[in-house]
Amino acid sequence: METREPDEPIMLSALQHWSYCPRQCALIHVEQAFDENVHTMRGNAAHQRVDEPGFESFEGVRSEHALPVWSERLGLIGKCDIVEFYPDGRIYPVEYKHGKKRAKTHDDIQLAAQAICLEEMTGKPVTHGAIYHHTSRRRREVVITDSLRQLVVETVAAIRTLLASGSLPPPVNDARCKECSLKEICQPEALADRTHQREILTELFNVDE
């Protein structure tokens, strides 16, 4: 009887990429494409303090930097920017982002995935975490709800389907593209124009039929 090879683990960052734009996720994790823009450079600058593994303690709270985490159940692997361990047993992941304080679902999914990994590794519940917005230097607390956990599971399944297919989703060509570092590689305007032209031709052909 043949044994099934285990699936390759999915990077935690892929969940954020997929939630932001499936095509971006495919370009990075299928095509292995990446490029820098002002947003990614600001993000790298924001992460400089937390990218080096280590820890610090303050008033009984131990903060681990660049902590490797994983989930065998979901097949996830990655690292947390900071995980705070409190004297009362609370575990609190903190993800660093370069922008201003504002809610973004794709950031929350990545944080929830970190919480799920930490729960599996420690056997303790992780009910809250935070996104630290470097530009405004403020934290936005995120409640790790059941619906957010389910969104993580669904996103992992969608990414696995994408990786198995090896294909690129179509471009979205909307406001998200302006901030994407892969815009020049993706060429959303040109590809979207071609898609629209094909739709018109198909419609005309069907009408003629």
mmCIF file of C-alpha atoms in Angstrom:
data_model
loop_
_atom_site.group_PDB
_atom_site.id
_atom_site.type_symbol
_atom_site.label_atom_id
_atom_site.label_comp_id
_atom_site.label_asym_id
_atom_site.label_seq_id
_atom_site.Cartn_x
_atom_site.Cartn_y
_atom_site.Cartn_z
ATOM 1 C CA MET A 1 0.000 0.000 0.000
ATOM 2 C CA GLU A 2 1.416 3.375 -1.019
ATOM 3 C CA THR A 3 1.882 5.966 1.677
ATOM 4 C CA ARG A 4 0.862 9.528 0.865
ATOM 5 C CA GLU A 5 3.632 12.098 1.061
ATOM 6 C CA PRO A 6 2.831 14.865 3.556
ATOM 7 C CA ASP A 7 2.013 18.260 2.079
ATOM 8 C CA GLU A 8 4.731 20.875 2.096
ATOM 9 C CA PRO A 9 4.177 23.340 4.950
ATOM 10 C CA ILE A 10 2.669 26.683 4.037
ATOM 11 C CA MET A 11 4.410 29.852 5.155
ATOM 12 C CA LEU A 12 2.365 32.020 7.511
ATOM 13 C CA SER A 13 3.042 35.001 5.257
ATOM 14 C CA ALA A 14 1.205 33.216 2.425
ATOM 15 C CA LEU A 15 -2.075 33.639 4.310
ATOM 16 C CA GLN A 16 -1.598 37.398 4.395
ATOM 17 C CA HIS A 17 -0.635 37.412 0.720
ATOM 18 C CA TRP A 18 -3.670 35.316 -0.300
ATOM 19 C CA SER A 19 -6.099 37.393 1.727
ATOM 20 C CA TYR A 20 -4.716 40.579 0.165
ATOM 21 C CA CYS A 21 -4.676 39.207 -3.390
ATOM 22 C CA PRO A 22 -4.633 35.540 -4.580
ATOM 23 C CA ARG A 23 -2.588 36.514 -7.636
ATOM 24 C CA GLN A 24 0.046 38.144 -5.416
ATOM 25 C CA CYS A 25 0.173 34.943 -3.369
ATOM 26 C CA ALA A 26 0.673 32.844 -6.500
ATOM 27 C CA LEU A 27 3.395 35.105 -7.870
ATOM 28 C CA ILE A 28 5.345 34.863 -4.606
ATOM 29 C CA HIS A 29 4.727 31.253 -3.573
ATOM 30 C CA VAL A 30 4.286 29.552 -6.963
ATOM 31 C CA GLU A 31 6.382 31.674 -9.325
ATOM 32 C CA GLN A 32 8.907 32.653 -6.609
ATOM 33 C CA ALA A 33 8.696 36.271 -7.772
ATOM 34 C CA PHE A 34 9.346 39.200 -5.499
ATOM 35 C CA ASP A 35 10.262 42.840 -5.885
ATOM 36 C CA GLU A 36 10.795 45.848 -3.639
ATOM 37 C CA ASN A 37 8.839 49.064 -3.522
ATOM 38 C CA VAL A 38 8.507 51.860 -0.983
ATOM 39 C CA HIS A 39 5.947 49.860 0.999
ATOM 40 C CA THR A 40 8.089 46.718 1.308
ATOM 41 C CA MET A 41 11.160 48.810 2.211
ATOM 42 C CA ARG A 42 9.191 50.562 4.936
ATOM 43 C CA GLY A 43 7.999 47.174 6.118
ATOM 44 C CA ASN A 44 11.572 45.881 6.259
ATOM 45 C CA ALA A 45 12.613 48.938 8.255
ATOM 46 C CA ALA A 46 9.744 48.390 10.682
ATOM 47 C CA HIS A 47 10.863 44.776 11.183
ATOM 48 C CA GLN A 48 14.544 45.494 11.852
ATOM 49 C CA ARG A 49 14.053 45.546 15.618
ATOM 50 C CA VAL A 50 12.194 42.231 15.743
ATOM 51 C CA ASP A 51 13.866 40.185 12.998
ATOM 52 C CA GLU A 52 16.791 39.103 15.178
ATOM 53 C CA PRO A 53 15.982 36.180 17.504
ATOM 54 C CA GLY A 54 16.265 37.039 21.185
ATOM 55 C CA PHE A 55 14.244 38.107 24.176
ATOM 56 C CA GLU A 56 13.772 40.905 26.657
ATOM 57 C CA SER A 57 11.917 41.146 29.939
ATOM 58 C CA PHE A 58 10.010 44.062 31.438
ATOM 59 C CA GLU A 59 7.882 43.996 34.571
ATOM 60 C CA GLY A 60 7.633 40.234 34.447
ATOM 61 C CA VAL A 61 6.641 40.059 30.768
ATOM 62 C CA ARG A 62 9.051 38.068 28.599
ATOM 63 C CA SER A 63 9.072 39.167 24.944
ATOM 64 C CA GLU A 64 10.490 36.682 22.431
ATOM 65 C CA HIS A 65 11.584 38.130 19.076
ATOM 66 C CA ALA A 66 11.456 36.218 15.753
ATOM 67 C CA LEU A 67 10.031 33.141 17.442
ATOM 68 C CA PRO A 68 9.684 30.127 15.087
ATOM 69 C CA VAL A 69 6.173 28.618 15.167
ATOM 70 C CA TRP A 70 4.341 25.839 13.375
ATOM 71 C CA SER A 71 1.122 23.840 13.218
ATOM 72 C CA GLU A 72 1.233 20.201 12.206
ATOM 73 C CA ARG A 73 -2.585 20.097 12.090
ATOM 74 C CA LEU A 74 -2.828 22.812 9.429
ATOM 75 C CA GLY A 75 0.633 22.379 7.939
ATOM 76 C CA LEU A 76 1.838 25.894 8.723
ATOM 77 C CA ILE A 77 5.299 27.213 9.467
ATOM 78 C CA GLY A 78 6.795 30.647 10.041
ATOM 79 C CA LYS A 79 7.770 33.009 12.800
ATOM 80 C CA CYS A 80 6.158 35.590 15.035
ATOM 81 C CA ASP A 81 7.661 39.061 15.198
ATOM 82 C CA ILE A 82 7.102 39.190 18.961
ATOM 83 C CA VAL A 83 5.375 36.870 21.409
ATOM 84 C CA GLU A 84 4.760 38.222 24.912
ATOM 85 C CA PHE A 85 4.549 35.712 27.756
ATOM 86 C CA TYR A 86 2.801 37.152 30.814
ATOM 87 C CA PRO A 87 3.197 36.005 34.441
ATOM 88 C CA ASP A 88 -0.473 34.928 34.543
ATOM 89 C CA GLY A 89 0.109 32.496 31.659
ATOM 90 C CA ARG A 90 -1.266 34.658 28.843
ATOM 91 C CA ILE A 91 0.427 34.340 25.455
ATOM 92 C CA TYR A 92 0.128 37.390 23.227
ATOM 93 C CA PRO A 93 1.533 37.503 19.660
ATOM 94 C CA VAL A 94 2.347 40.908 18.157
ATOM 95 C CA GLU A 95 2.784 41.369 14.393
ATOM 96 C CA TYR A 96 4.658 44.452 13.127
ATOM 97 C CA LYS A 97 3.291 46.348 10.108
ATOM 98 C CA HIS A 98 4.628 49.586 8.633
ATOM 99 C CA GLY A 99 1.355 51.461 7.997
ATOM 100 C CA LYS A 100 -0.968 53.516 10.133
ATOM 101 C CA LYS A 101 -3.362 52.023 12.653
ATOM 102 C CA ARG A 102 -6.311 50.630 10.722
ATOM 103 C CA ALA A 103 -8.091 47.292 10.498
ATOM 104 C CA LYS A 104 -6.985 44.996 7.682
ATOM 105 C CA THR A 105 -8.401 41.497 7.411
ATOM 106 C CA HIS A 106 -5.280 40.121 5.725
ATOM 107 C CA ASP A 107 -3.170 41.197 8.726
ATOM 108 C CA ASP A 108 -5.677 39.707 11.188
ATOM 109 C CA ILE A 109 -5.654 36.331 9.395
ATOM 110 C CA GLN A 110 -1.868 36.121 9.678
ATOM 111 C CA LEU A 111 -2.048 36.976 13.390
ATOM 112 C CA ALA A 112 -4.804 34.394 13.976
ATOM 113 C CA ALA A 113 -2.685 31.752 12.249
ATOM 114 C CA GLN A 114 0.175 32.608 14.606
ATOM 115 C CA ALA A 115 -2.198 32.191 17.554
ATOM 116 C CA ILE A 116 -3.291 28.768 16.296
ATOM 117 C CA CYS A 117 0.347 27.694 15.983
ATOM 118 C CA LEU A 118 1.159 28.912 19.496
ATOM 119 C CA GLU A 119 -1.858 27.079 20.925
ATOM 120 C CA GLU A 120 -0.781 23.823 19.309
ATOM 121 C CA MET A 121 2.812 24.245 20.490
ATOM 122 C CA THR A 122 2.062 25.278 24.082
ATOM 123 C CA GLY A 123 -1.302 23.649 24.808
ATOM 124 C CA LYS A 124 -2.572 27.010 26.094
ATOM 125 C CA PRO A 125 -5.339 29.189 24.625
ATOM 126 C CA VAL A 126 -4.341 32.326 22.733
ATOM 127 C CA THR A 127 -7.391 34.571 22.696
ATOM 128 C CA HIS A 128 -5.904 37.940 21.778
ATOM 129 C CA GLY A 129 -3.009 39.440 19.880
ATOM 130 C CA ALA A 130 -2.073 42.771 18.367
ATOM 131 C CA ILE A 131 -0.934 44.432 15.172
ATOM 132 C CA TYR A 132 1.711 47.062 15.912
ATOM 133 C CA HIS A 133 1.466 49.815 13.306
ATOM 134 C CA HIS A 134 4.920 51.311 12.987
ATOM 135 C CA THR A 135 3.910 54.580 11.305
ATOM 136 C CA SER A 136 1.520 55.601 14.062
ATOM 137 C CA ARG A 137 3.438 53.603 16.729
ATOM 138 C CA ARG A 138 0.200 52.212 18.094
ATOM 139 C CA ARG A 139 -1.140 48.758 18.709
ATOM 140 C CA ARG A 140 -4.470 47.512 17.424
ATOM 141 C CA GLU A 141 -5.710 44.605 19.510
ATOM 142 C CA VAL A 142 -7.270 41.684 17.641
ATOM 143 C CA VAL A 143 -9.625 39.171 19.235
ATOM 144 C CA ILE A 144 -8.948 35.681 17.888
ATOM 145 C CA THR A 145 -12.584 34.781 17.269
ATOM 146 C CA ASP A 146 -14.046 31.501 16.013
ATOM 147 C CA SER A 147 -14.913 33.146 12.702
ATOM 148 C CA LEU A 148 -11.340 34.362 12.278
ATOM 149 C CA ARG A 149 -10.033 30.876 13.068
ATOM 150 C CA GLN A 150 -12.377 29.401 10.460
ATOM 151 C CA LEU A 151 -11.133 31.961 7.948
ATOM 152 C CA VAL A 152 -7.595 30.712 8.598
ATOM 153 C CA VAL A 153 -8.676 27.121 7.874
ATOM 154 C CA GLU A 154 -10.464 28.161 4.665
ATOM 155 C CA THR A 155 -7.504 30.257 3.529
ATOM 156 C CA VAL A 156 -5.073 27.381 4.087
ATOM 157 C CA ALA A 157 -7.314 25.107 1.985
ATOM 158 C CA ALA A 158 -7.485 27.707 -0.799
ATOM 159 C CA ILE A 159 -3.701 28.127 -0.829
ATOM 160 C CA ARG A 160 -3.183 24.352 -1.007
ATOM 161 C CA THR A 161 -5.503 24.216 -4.026
ATOM 162 C CA LEU A 162 -3.540 27.063 -5.609
ATOM 163 C CA LEU A 163 -0.176 25.392 -4.997
ATOM 164 C CA ALA A 164 -1.450 22.077 -6.378
ATOM 165 C CA SER A 165 -2.721 23.753 -9.553
ATOM 166 C CA GLY A 166 0.438 25.775 -10.138
ATOM 167 C CA SER A 167 -1.623 28.355 -12.023
ATOM 168 C CA LEU A 168 -1.932 32.127 -11.641
ATOM 169 C CA PRO A 169 -5.327 33.632 -10.749
ATOM 170 C CA PRO A 170 -6.431 36.490 -13.028
ATOM 171 C CA PRO A 171 -5.400 40.068 -12.146
ATOM 172 C CA VAL A 172 -7.787 42.229 -10.132
ATOM 173 C CA ASN A 173 -6.642 45.635 -11.405
ATOM 174 C CA ASP A 174 -8.120 47.675 -8.559
ATOM 175 C CA ALA A 175 -6.936 49.927 -5.706
ATOM 176 C CA ARG A 176 -4.852 47.123 -4.176
ATOM 177 C CA CYS A 177 -2.500 47.165 -7.153
ATOM 178 C CA LYS A 178 -1.226 50.663 -6.370
ATOM 179 C CA GLU A 179 0.506 49.476 -3.192
ATOM 180 C CA CYS A 180 1.685 46.101 -4.496
ATOM 181 C CA SER A 181 5.428 45.644 -5.019
ATOM 182 C CA LEU A 182 4.698 43.108 -7.778
ATOM 183 C CA LYS A 183 2.730 45.493 -9.980
ATOM 184 C CA GLU A 184 5.408 45.625 -12.696
ATOM 185 C CA ILE A 185 5.676 41.832 -12.763
ATOM 186 C CA CYS A 186 1.913 41.290 -12.580
ATOM 187 C CA GLN A 187 0.971 43.965 -15.165
ATOM 188 C CA PRO A 188 -2.664 44.088 -14.003
ATOM 189 C CA GLU A 189 -3.784 46.824 -16.416
ATOM 190 C CA ALA A 190 -2.499 45.088 -19.540
ATOM 191 C CA LEU A 191 -3.753 41.653 -18.548
ATOM 192 C CA ALA A 192 -7.124 42.975 -17.438
ATOM 193 C CA ASP A 193 -7.517 44.773 -20.779
ATOM 194 C CA ARG A 194 -6.817 41.546 -22.654
ATOM 195 C CA THR A 195 -9.293 39.634 -20.494
ATOM 196 C CA HIS A 196 -11.944 42.263 -21.136
ATOM 197 C CA GLN A 197 -11.282 42.116 -24.882
ATOM 198 C CA ARG A 198 -11.680 38.322 -24.866
ATOM 199 C CA GLU A 199 -14.970 38.651 -22.990
ATOM 200 C CA ILE A 200 -16.266 41.087 -25.610
ATOM 201 C CA LEU A 201 -15.212 38.804 -28.468
ATOM 202 C CA THR A 202 -16.787 35.791 -26.754
ATOM 203 C CA GLU A 203 -20.028 37.688 -26.235
ATOM 204 C CA LEU A 204 -20.102 38.772 -29.887
ATOM 205 C CA PHE A 205 -19.379 35.259 -31.038
ATOM 206 C CA ASN A 206 -22.163 33.823 -28.913
ATOM 207 C CA VAL A 207 -24.575 36.455 -30.205
ATOM 208 C CA ASP A 208 -23.669 35.592 -33.784
ATOM 209 C CA GLU A 209 -24.276 31.946 -32.998
#
